[in-house]
Coordinates of C-alpha atoms in Angstrom, one line a residue:
X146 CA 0.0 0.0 0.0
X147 CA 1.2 3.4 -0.8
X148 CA 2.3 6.3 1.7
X149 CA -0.3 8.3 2.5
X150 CA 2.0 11.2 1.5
X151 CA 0.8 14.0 -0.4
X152 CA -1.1 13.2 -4.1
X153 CA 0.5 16.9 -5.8
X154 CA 3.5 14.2 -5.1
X155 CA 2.7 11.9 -7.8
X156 CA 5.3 11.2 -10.0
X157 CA 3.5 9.6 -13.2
X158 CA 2.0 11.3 -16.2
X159 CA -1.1 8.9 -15.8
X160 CA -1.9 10.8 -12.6
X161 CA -1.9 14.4 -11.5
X162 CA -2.8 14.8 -7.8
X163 CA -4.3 17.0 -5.4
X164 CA -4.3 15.9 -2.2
X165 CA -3.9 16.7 1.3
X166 CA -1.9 14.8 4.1
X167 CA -5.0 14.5 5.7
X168 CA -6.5 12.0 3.4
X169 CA -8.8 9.3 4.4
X170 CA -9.8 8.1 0.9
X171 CA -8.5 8.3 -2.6
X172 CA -10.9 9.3 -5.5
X173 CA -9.8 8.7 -8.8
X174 CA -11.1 10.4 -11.5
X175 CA -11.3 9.4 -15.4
X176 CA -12.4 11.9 -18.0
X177 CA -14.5 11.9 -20.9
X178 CA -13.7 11.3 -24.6
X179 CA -11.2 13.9 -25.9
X180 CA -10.3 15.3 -22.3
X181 CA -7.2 14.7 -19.8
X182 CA -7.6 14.7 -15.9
X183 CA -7.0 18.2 -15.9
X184 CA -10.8 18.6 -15.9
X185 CA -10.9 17.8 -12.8
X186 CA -8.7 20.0 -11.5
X187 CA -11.9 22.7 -10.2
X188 CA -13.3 19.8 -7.6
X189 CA -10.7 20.0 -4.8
X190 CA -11.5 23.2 -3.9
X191 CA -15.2 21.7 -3.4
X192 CA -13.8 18.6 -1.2
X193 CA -12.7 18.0 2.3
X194 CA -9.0 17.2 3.1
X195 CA -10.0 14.1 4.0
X196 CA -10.2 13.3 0.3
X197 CA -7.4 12.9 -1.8
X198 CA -8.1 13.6 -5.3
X199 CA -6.8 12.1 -8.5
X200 CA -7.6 12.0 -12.2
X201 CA -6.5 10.0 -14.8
X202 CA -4.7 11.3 -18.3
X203 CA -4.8 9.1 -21.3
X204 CA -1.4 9.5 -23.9
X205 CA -2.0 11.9 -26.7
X206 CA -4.2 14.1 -23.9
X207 CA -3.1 17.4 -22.5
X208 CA 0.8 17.1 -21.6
X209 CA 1.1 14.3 -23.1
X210 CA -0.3 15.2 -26.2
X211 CA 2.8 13.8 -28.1
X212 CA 2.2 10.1 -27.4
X213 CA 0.4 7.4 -29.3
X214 CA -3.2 6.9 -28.8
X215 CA -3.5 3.4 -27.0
X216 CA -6.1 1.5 -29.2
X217 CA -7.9 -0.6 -26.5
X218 CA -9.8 -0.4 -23.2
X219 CA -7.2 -3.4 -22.3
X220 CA -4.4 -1.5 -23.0
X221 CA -5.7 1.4 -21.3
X222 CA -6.1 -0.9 -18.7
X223 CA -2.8 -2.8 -18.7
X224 CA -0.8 0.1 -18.4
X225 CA -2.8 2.4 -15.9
X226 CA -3.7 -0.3 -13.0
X227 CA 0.0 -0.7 -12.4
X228 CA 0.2 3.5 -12.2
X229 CA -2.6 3.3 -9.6
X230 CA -1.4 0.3 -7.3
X231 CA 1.9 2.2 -6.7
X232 CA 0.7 5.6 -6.3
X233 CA -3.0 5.8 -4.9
X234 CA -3.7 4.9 -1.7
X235 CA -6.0 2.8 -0.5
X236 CA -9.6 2.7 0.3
X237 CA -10.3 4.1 -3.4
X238 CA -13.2 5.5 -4.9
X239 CA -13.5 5.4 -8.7
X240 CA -15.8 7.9 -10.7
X241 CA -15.7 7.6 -14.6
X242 CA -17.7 10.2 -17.3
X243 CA -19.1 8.8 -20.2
X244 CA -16.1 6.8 -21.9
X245 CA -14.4 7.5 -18.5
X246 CA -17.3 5.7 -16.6
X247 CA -16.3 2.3 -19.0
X248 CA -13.0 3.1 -18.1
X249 CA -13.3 3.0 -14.6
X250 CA -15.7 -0.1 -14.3
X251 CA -12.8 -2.2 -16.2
X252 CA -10.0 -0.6 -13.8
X253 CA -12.3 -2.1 -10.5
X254 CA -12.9 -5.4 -12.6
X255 CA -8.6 -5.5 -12.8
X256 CA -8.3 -3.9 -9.4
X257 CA -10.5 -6.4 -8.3
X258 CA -8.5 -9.6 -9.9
X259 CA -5.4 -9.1 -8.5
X260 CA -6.5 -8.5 -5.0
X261 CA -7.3 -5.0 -4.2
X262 CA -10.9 -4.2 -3.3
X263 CA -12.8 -0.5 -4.7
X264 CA -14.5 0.7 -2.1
X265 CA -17.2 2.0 -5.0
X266 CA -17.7 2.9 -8.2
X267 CA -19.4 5.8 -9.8
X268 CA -20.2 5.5 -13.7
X269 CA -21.7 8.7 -14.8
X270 CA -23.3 9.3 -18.1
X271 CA -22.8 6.0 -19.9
X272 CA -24.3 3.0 -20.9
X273 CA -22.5 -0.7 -20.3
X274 CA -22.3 -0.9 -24.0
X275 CA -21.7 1.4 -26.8
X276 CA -24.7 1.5 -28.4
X277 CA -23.9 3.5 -31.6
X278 CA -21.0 3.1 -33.8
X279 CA -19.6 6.4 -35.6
X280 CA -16.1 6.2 -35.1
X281 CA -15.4 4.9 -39.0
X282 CA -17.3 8.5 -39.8
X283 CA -15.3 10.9 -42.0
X284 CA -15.0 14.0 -40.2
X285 CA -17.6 16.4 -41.0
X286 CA -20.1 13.4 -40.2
X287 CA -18.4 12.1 -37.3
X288 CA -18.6 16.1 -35.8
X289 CA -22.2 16.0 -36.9
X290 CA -22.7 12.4 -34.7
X291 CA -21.4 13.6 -31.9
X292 CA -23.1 16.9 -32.1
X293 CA -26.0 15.4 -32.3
X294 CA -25.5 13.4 -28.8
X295 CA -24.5 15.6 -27.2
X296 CA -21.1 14.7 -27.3
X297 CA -18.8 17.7 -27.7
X298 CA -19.1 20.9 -25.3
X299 CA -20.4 23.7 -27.2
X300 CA -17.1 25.2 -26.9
X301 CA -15.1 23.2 -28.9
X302 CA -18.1 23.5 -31.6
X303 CA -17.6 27.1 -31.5
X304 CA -13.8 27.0 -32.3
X305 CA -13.6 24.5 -35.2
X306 CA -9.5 25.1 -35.2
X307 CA -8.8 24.2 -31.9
X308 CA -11.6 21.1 -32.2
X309 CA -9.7 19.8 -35.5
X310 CA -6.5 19.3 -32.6
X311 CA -8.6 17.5 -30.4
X312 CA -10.5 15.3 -33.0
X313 CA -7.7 12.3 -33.3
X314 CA -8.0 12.0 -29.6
X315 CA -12.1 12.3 -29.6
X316 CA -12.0 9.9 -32.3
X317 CA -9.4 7.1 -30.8
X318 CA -11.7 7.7 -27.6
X319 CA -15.1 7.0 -29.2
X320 CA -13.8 3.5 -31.0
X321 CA -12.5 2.5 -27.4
X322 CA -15.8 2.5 -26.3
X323 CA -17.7 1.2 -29.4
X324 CA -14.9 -2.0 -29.0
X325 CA -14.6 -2.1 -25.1
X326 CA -16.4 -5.5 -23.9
X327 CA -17.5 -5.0 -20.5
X328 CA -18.8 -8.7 -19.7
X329 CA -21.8 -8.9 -17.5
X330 CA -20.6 -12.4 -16.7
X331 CA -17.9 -10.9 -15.2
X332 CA -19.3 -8.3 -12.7
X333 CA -17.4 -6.2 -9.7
X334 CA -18.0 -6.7 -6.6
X335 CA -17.9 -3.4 -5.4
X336 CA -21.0 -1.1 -4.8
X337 CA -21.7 1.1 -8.2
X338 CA -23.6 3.9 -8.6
X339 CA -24.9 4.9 -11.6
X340 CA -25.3 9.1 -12.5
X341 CA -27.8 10.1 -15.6
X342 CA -28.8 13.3 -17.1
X343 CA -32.4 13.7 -17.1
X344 CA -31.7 15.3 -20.9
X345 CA -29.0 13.3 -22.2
X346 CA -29.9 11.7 -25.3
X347 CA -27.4 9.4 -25.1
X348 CA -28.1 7.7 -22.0
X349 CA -31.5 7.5 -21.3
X350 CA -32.8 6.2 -17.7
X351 CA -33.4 1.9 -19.0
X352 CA -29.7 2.2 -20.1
X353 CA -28.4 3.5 -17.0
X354 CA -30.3 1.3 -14.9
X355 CA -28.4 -1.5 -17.3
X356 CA -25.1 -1.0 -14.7
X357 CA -27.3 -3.4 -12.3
X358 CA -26.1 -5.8 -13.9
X359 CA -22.4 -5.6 -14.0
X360 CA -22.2 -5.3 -10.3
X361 CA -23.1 -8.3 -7.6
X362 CA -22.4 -5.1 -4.6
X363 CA -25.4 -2.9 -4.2
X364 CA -26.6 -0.2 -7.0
X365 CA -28.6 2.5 -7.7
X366 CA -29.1 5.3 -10.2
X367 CA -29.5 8.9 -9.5
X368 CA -30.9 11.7 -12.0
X369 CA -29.4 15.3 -12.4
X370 CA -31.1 17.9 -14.3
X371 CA -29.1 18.5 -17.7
X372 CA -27.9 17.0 -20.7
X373 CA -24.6 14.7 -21.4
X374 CA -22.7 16.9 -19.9
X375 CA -24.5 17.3 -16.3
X376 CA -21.7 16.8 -14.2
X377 CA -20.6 20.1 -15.2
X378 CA -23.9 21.9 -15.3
X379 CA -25.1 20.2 -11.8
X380 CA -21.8 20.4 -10.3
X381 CA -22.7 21.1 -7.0
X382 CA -25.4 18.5 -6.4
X383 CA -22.5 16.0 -8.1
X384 CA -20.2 17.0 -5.5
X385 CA -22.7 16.7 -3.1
X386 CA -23.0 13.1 -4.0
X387 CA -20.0 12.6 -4.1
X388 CA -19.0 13.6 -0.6
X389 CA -21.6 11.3 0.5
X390 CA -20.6 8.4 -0.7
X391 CA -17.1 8.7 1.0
X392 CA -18.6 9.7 3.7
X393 CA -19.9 6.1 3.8
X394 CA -16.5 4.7 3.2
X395 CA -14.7 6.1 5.9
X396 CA -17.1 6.4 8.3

Protein backbone atom coordinates (compact mmCIF):
# COMPACT_ATOMS: atom_id res chain seq x y z
CA UNK A 1 0.00 0.00 0.00
CA UNK A 2 1.23 3.41 -0.82
CA UNK A 3 2.30 6.27 1.71
CA UNK A 4 -0.27 8.31 2.50
CA UNK A 5 1.98 11.22 1.51
CA UNK A 6 0.78 13.95 -0.35
CA UNK A 7 -1.08 13.23 -4.07
CA UNK A 8 0.55 16.88 -5.78
CA UNK A 9 3.54 14.25 -5.12
CA UNK A 10 2.69 11.85 -7.76
CA UNK A 11 5.29 11.18 -10.04
CA UNK A 12 3.46 9.63 -13.23
CA UNK A 13 2.02 11.32 -16.16
CA UNK A 14 -1.12 8.91 -15.83
CA UNK A 15 -1.85 10.85 -12.57
CA UNK A 16 -1.87 14.37 -11.52
CA UNK A 17 -2.84 14.81 -7.75
CA UNK A 18 -4.30 17.01 -5.37
CA UNK A 19 -4.25 15.90 -2.25
CA UNK A 20 -3.88 16.73 1.34
CA UNK A 21 -1.87 14.83 4.15
CA UNK A 22 -4.97 14.47 5.73
CA UNK A 23 -6.51 12.00 3.40
CA UNK A 24 -8.77 9.28 4.42
CA UNK A 25 -9.75 8.07 0.89
CA UNK A 26 -8.46 8.26 -2.64
CA UNK A 27 -10.89 9.26 -5.55
CA UNK A 28 -9.84 8.70 -8.75
CA UNK A 29 -11.12 10.40 -11.47
CA UNK A 30 -11.27 9.40 -15.43
CA UNK A 31 -12.39 11.94 -18.00
CA UNK A 32 -14.53 11.89 -20.91
CA UNK A 33 -13.69 11.28 -24.60
CA UNK A 34 -11.15 13.92 -25.86
CA UNK A 35 -10.28 15.27 -22.27
CA UNK A 36 -7.15 14.72 -19.75
CA UNK A 37 -7.62 14.71 -15.87
CA UNK A 38 -6.98 18.22 -15.92
CA UNK A 39 -10.83 18.57 -15.90
CA UNK A 40 -10.89 17.76 -12.76
CA UNK A 41 -8.74 20.05 -11.55
CA UNK A 42 -11.86 22.73 -10.25
CA UNK A 43 -13.28 19.76 -7.62
CA UNK A 44 -10.71 20.05 -4.84
CA UNK A 45 -11.50 23.20 -3.89
CA UNK A 46 -15.18 21.71 -3.45
CA UNK A 47 -13.78 18.55 -1.19
CA UNK A 48 -12.67 17.98 2.28
CA UNK A 49 -8.98 17.22 3.08
CA UNK A 50 -9.97 14.08 3.98
CA UNK A 51 -10.17 13.29 0.30
CA UNK A 52 -7.44 12.93 -1.84
CA UNK A 53 -8.06 13.55 -5.34
CA UNK A 54 -6.79 12.05 -8.47
CA UNK A 55 -7.63 12.01 -12.19
CA UNK A 56 -6.54 9.97 -14.82
CA UNK A 57 -4.68 11.28 -18.29
CA UNK A 58 -4.78 9.06 -21.31
CA UNK A 59 -1.43 9.46 -23.94
CA UNK A 60 -2.05 11.85 -26.66
CA UNK A 61 -4.19 14.11 -23.94
CA UNK A 62 -3.10 17.40 -22.48
CA UNK A 63 0.83 17.15 -21.59
CA UNK A 64 1.11 14.26 -23.10
CA UNK A 65 -0.28 15.17 -26.22
CA UNK A 66 2.75 13.80 -28.15
CA UNK A 67 2.16 10.12 -27.37
CA UNK A 68 0.43 7.36 -29.33
CA UNK A 69 -3.17 6.92 -28.81
CA UNK A 70 -3.48 3.45 -27.03
CA UNK A 71 -6.12 1.47 -29.20
CA UNK A 72 -7.86 -0.60 -26.48
CA UNK A 73 -9.78 -0.40 -23.22
CA UNK A 74 -7.17 -3.40 -22.28
CA UNK A 75 -4.35 -1.45 -22.95
CA UNK A 76 -5.67 1.43 -21.34
CA UNK A 77 -6.12 -0.92 -18.70
CA UNK A 78 -2.80 -2.77 -18.75
CA UNK A 79 -0.79 0.13 -18.44
CA UNK A 80 -2.85 2.38 -15.91
CA UNK A 81 -3.66 -0.31 -13.03
CA UNK A 82 0.02 -0.72 -12.41
CA UNK A 83 0.19 3.49 -12.21
CA UNK A 84 -2.61 3.27 -9.55
CA UNK A 85 -1.44 0.27 -7.25
CA UNK A 86 1.90 2.17 -6.69
CA UNK A 87 0.72 5.57 -6.34
CA UNK A 88 -2.99 5.83 -4.91
CA UNK A 89 -3.65 4.89 -1.71
CA UNK A 90 -6.00 2.83 -0.48
CA UNK A 91 -9.57 2.72 0.31
CA UNK A 92 -10.27 4.08 -3.39
CA UNK A 93 -13.20 5.55 -4.93
CA UNK A 94 -13.47 5.43 -8.73
CA UNK A 95 -15.78 7.91 -10.72
CA UNK A 96 -15.70 7.64 -14.55
CA UNK A 97 -17.72 10.19 -17.26
CA UNK A 98 -19.12 8.84 -20.24
CA UNK A 99 -16.15 6.84 -21.88
CA UNK A 100 -14.40 7.46 -18.53
CA UNK A 101 -17.34 5.75 -16.63
CA UNK A 102 -16.30 2.29 -18.99
CA UNK A 103 -12.99 3.08 -18.09
CA UNK A 104 -13.30 2.98 -14.56
CA UNK A 105 -15.75 -0.07 -14.26
CA UNK A 106 -12.78 -2.23 -16.24
CA UNK A 107 -10.02 -0.64 -13.84
CA UNK A 108 -12.27 -2.07 -10.53
CA UNK A 109 -12.94 -5.35 -12.65
CA UNK A 110 -8.62 -5.55 -12.84
CA UNK A 111 -8.31 -3.87 -9.40
CA UNK A 112 -10.52 -6.35 -8.25
CA UNK A 113 -8.46 -9.63 -9.91
CA UNK A 114 -5.41 -9.11 -8.50
CA UNK A 115 -6.53 -8.47 -5.02
CA UNK A 116 -7.32 -4.99 -4.22
CA UNK A 117 -10.86 -4.24 -3.29
CA UNK A 118 -12.83 -0.46 -4.65
CA UNK A 119 -14.55 0.72 -2.10
CA UNK A 120 -17.19 2.01 -5.01
CA UNK A 121 -17.66 2.91 -8.20
CA UNK A 122 -19.43 5.78 -9.83
CA UNK A 123 -20.22 5.53 -13.66
CA UNK A 124 -21.72 8.74 -14.82
CA UNK A 125 -23.35 9.31 -18.13
CA UNK A 126 -22.83 6.02 -19.85
CA UNK A 127 -24.31 3.03 -20.91
CA UNK A 128 -22.54 -0.67 -20.32
CA UNK A 129 -22.27 -0.91 -24.02
CA UNK A 130 -21.73 1.37 -26.81
CA UNK A 131 -24.70 1.52 -28.40
CA UNK A 132 -23.94 3.51 -31.64
CA UNK A 133 -20.98 3.11 -33.82
CA UNK A 134 -19.55 6.38 -35.59
CA UNK A 135 -16.06 6.23 -35.11
CA UNK A 136 -15.37 4.93 -39.03
CA UNK A 137 -17.33 8.45 -39.76
CA UNK A 138 -15.31 10.93 -42.04
CA UNK A 139 -15.00 13.98 -40.16
CA UNK A 140 -17.62 16.36 -40.98
CA UNK A 141 -20.15 13.38 -40.18
CA UNK A 142 -18.39 12.06 -37.26
CA UNK A 143 -18.55 16.06 -35.76
CA UNK A 144 -22.17 16.03 -36.86
CA UNK A 145 -22.70 12.39 -34.69
CA UNK A 146 -21.38 13.57 -31.93
CA UNK A 147 -23.09 16.89 -32.06
CA UNK A 148 -25.98 15.45 -32.31
CA UNK A 149 -25.54 13.40 -28.84
CA UNK A 150 -24.46 15.56 -27.24
CA UNK A 151 -21.07 14.72 -27.30
CA UNK A 152 -18.82 17.66 -27.74
CA UNK A 153 -19.11 20.85 -25.25
CA UNK A 154 -20.38 23.67 -27.21
CA UNK A 155 -17.09 25.17 -26.85
CA UNK A 156 -15.12 23.16 -28.85
CA UNK A 157 -18.10 23.46 -31.61
CA UNK A 158 -17.57 27.14 -31.55
CA UNK A 159 -13.82 26.96 -32.33
CA UNK A 160 -13.55 24.53 -35.22
CA UNK A 161 -9.51 25.13 -35.20
CA UNK A 162 -8.81 24.19 -31.88
CA UNK A 163 -11.59 21.06 -32.20
CA UNK A 164 -9.71 19.77 -35.45
CA UNK A 165 -6.52 19.32 -32.61
CA UNK A 166 -8.64 17.52 -30.37
CA UNK A 167 -10.52 15.29 -33.04
CA UNK A 168 -7.72 12.30 -33.33
CA UNK A 169 -8.03 12.01 -29.56
CA UNK A 170 -12.06 12.26 -29.62
CA UNK A 171 -12.03 9.86 -32.33
CA UNK A 172 -9.45 7.15 -30.80
CA UNK A 173 -11.74 7.72 -27.65
CA UNK A 174 -15.09 7.04 -29.16
CA UNK A 175 -13.78 3.52 -30.99
CA UNK A 176 -12.47 2.49 -27.43
CA UNK A 177 -15.77 2.53 -26.31
CA UNK A 178 -17.65 1.21 -29.39
CA UNK A 179 -14.86 -2.01 -29.00
CA UNK A 180 -14.60 -2.11 -25.08
CA UNK A 181 -16.40 -5.45 -23.93
CA UNK A 182 -17.48 -4.97 -20.52
CA UNK A 183 -18.83 -8.67 -19.73
CA UNK A 184 -21.78 -8.92 -17.45
CA UNK A 185 -20.62 -12.36 -16.72
CA UNK A 186 -17.93 -10.89 -15.18
CA UNK A 187 -19.31 -8.26 -12.73
CA UNK A 188 -17.42 -6.22 -9.68
CA UNK A 189 -17.97 -6.74 -6.61
CA UNK A 190 -17.86 -3.36 -5.45
CA UNK A 191 -21.04 -1.08 -4.82
CA UNK A 192 -21.74 1.09 -8.17
CA UNK A 193 -23.56 3.91 -8.61
CA UNK A 194 -24.87 4.94 -11.64
CA UNK A 195 -25.35 9.13 -12.51
CA UNK A 196 -27.79 10.15 -15.55
CA UNK A 197 -28.80 13.29 -17.10
CA UNK A 198 -32.40 13.73 -17.06
CA UNK A 199 -31.69 15.30 -20.85
CA UNK A 200 -28.97 13.28 -22.21
CA UNK A 201 -29.85 11.66 -25.27
CA UNK A 202 -27.41 9.36 -25.13
CA UNK A 203 -28.08 7.74 -21.99
CA UNK A 204 -31.54 7.51 -21.34
CA UNK A 205 -32.75 6.20 -17.75
CA UNK A 206 -33.44 1.95 -19.00
CA UNK A 207 -29.74 2.19 -20.08
CA UNK A 208 -28.37 3.50 -16.96
CA UNK A 209 -30.29 1.30 -14.86
CA UNK A 210 -28.40 -1.48 -17.30
CA UNK A 211 -25.12 -0.98 -14.67
CA UNK A 212 -27.29 -3.40 -12.27
CA UNK A 213 -26.08 -5.80 -13.92
CA UNK A 214 -22.39 -5.59 -13.97
CA UNK A 215 -22.23 -5.34 -10.31
CA UNK A 216 -23.12 -8.27 -7.62
CA UNK A 217 -22.44 -5.12 -4.63
CA UNK A 218 -25.39 -2.87 -4.24
CA UNK A 219 -26.56 -0.24 -7.01
CA UNK A 220 -28.57 2.50 -7.69
CA UNK A 221 -29.06 5.31 -10.17
CA UNK A 222 -29.52 8.87 -9.54
CA UNK A 223 -30.92 11.69 -11.96
CA UNK A 224 -29.42 15.32 -12.43
CA UNK A 225 -31.06 17.89 -14.28
CA UNK A 226 -29.11 18.47 -17.71
CA UNK A 227 -27.90 17.01 -20.71
CA UNK A 228 -24.55 14.74 -21.42
CA UNK A 229 -22.66 16.92 -19.89
CA UNK A 230 -24.54 17.29 -16.27
CA UNK A 231 -21.68 16.85 -14.24
CA UNK A 232 -20.57 20.06 -15.22
CA UNK A 233 -23.93 21.95 -15.31
CA UNK A 234 -25.15 20.20 -11.81
CA UNK A 235 -21.77 20.39 -10.34
CA UNK A 236 -22.69 21.11 -6.98
CA UNK A 237 -25.36 18.48 -6.42
CA UNK A 238 -22.46 16.02 -8.10
CA UNK A 239 -20.18 17.00 -5.55
CA UNK A 240 -22.75 16.68 -3.07
CA UNK A 241 -23.04 13.11 -3.98
CA UNK A 242 -19.97 12.61 -4.11
CA UNK A 243 -18.95 13.59 -0.58
CA UNK A 244 -21.56 11.27 0.50
CA UNK A 245 -20.59 8.39 -0.73
CA UNK A 246 -17.11 8.74 0.96
CA UNK A 247 -18.61 9.71 3.72
CA UNK A 248 -19.89 6.06 3.82
CA UNK A 249 -16.51 4.73 3.18
CA UNK A 250 -14.65 6.13 5.89
CA UNK A 251 -17.08 6.38 8.29
Amino acid sequence: MADRSLAGAVKTPWLRGWGTQDAEVSLVCLPHAGAGGSIYHRWRPQLPARIGLYAVTLPGREDRFGEPLLPTMKSVVDQLVPQLLASVPRPVVLFGHSLGGMMAHAVARRLEDVGVAVAHLMVSGCRPVSARRMAHLRDPEFIAALDDLGGIPQELIQAPELLRIFLPALRADVRLAEEARLDPDRPVRCPVTALGGTADPQVPWDDLLRWRGYTTGEFRAVSFDGDHFFVGTAEEDVLALVRAITDGVTG
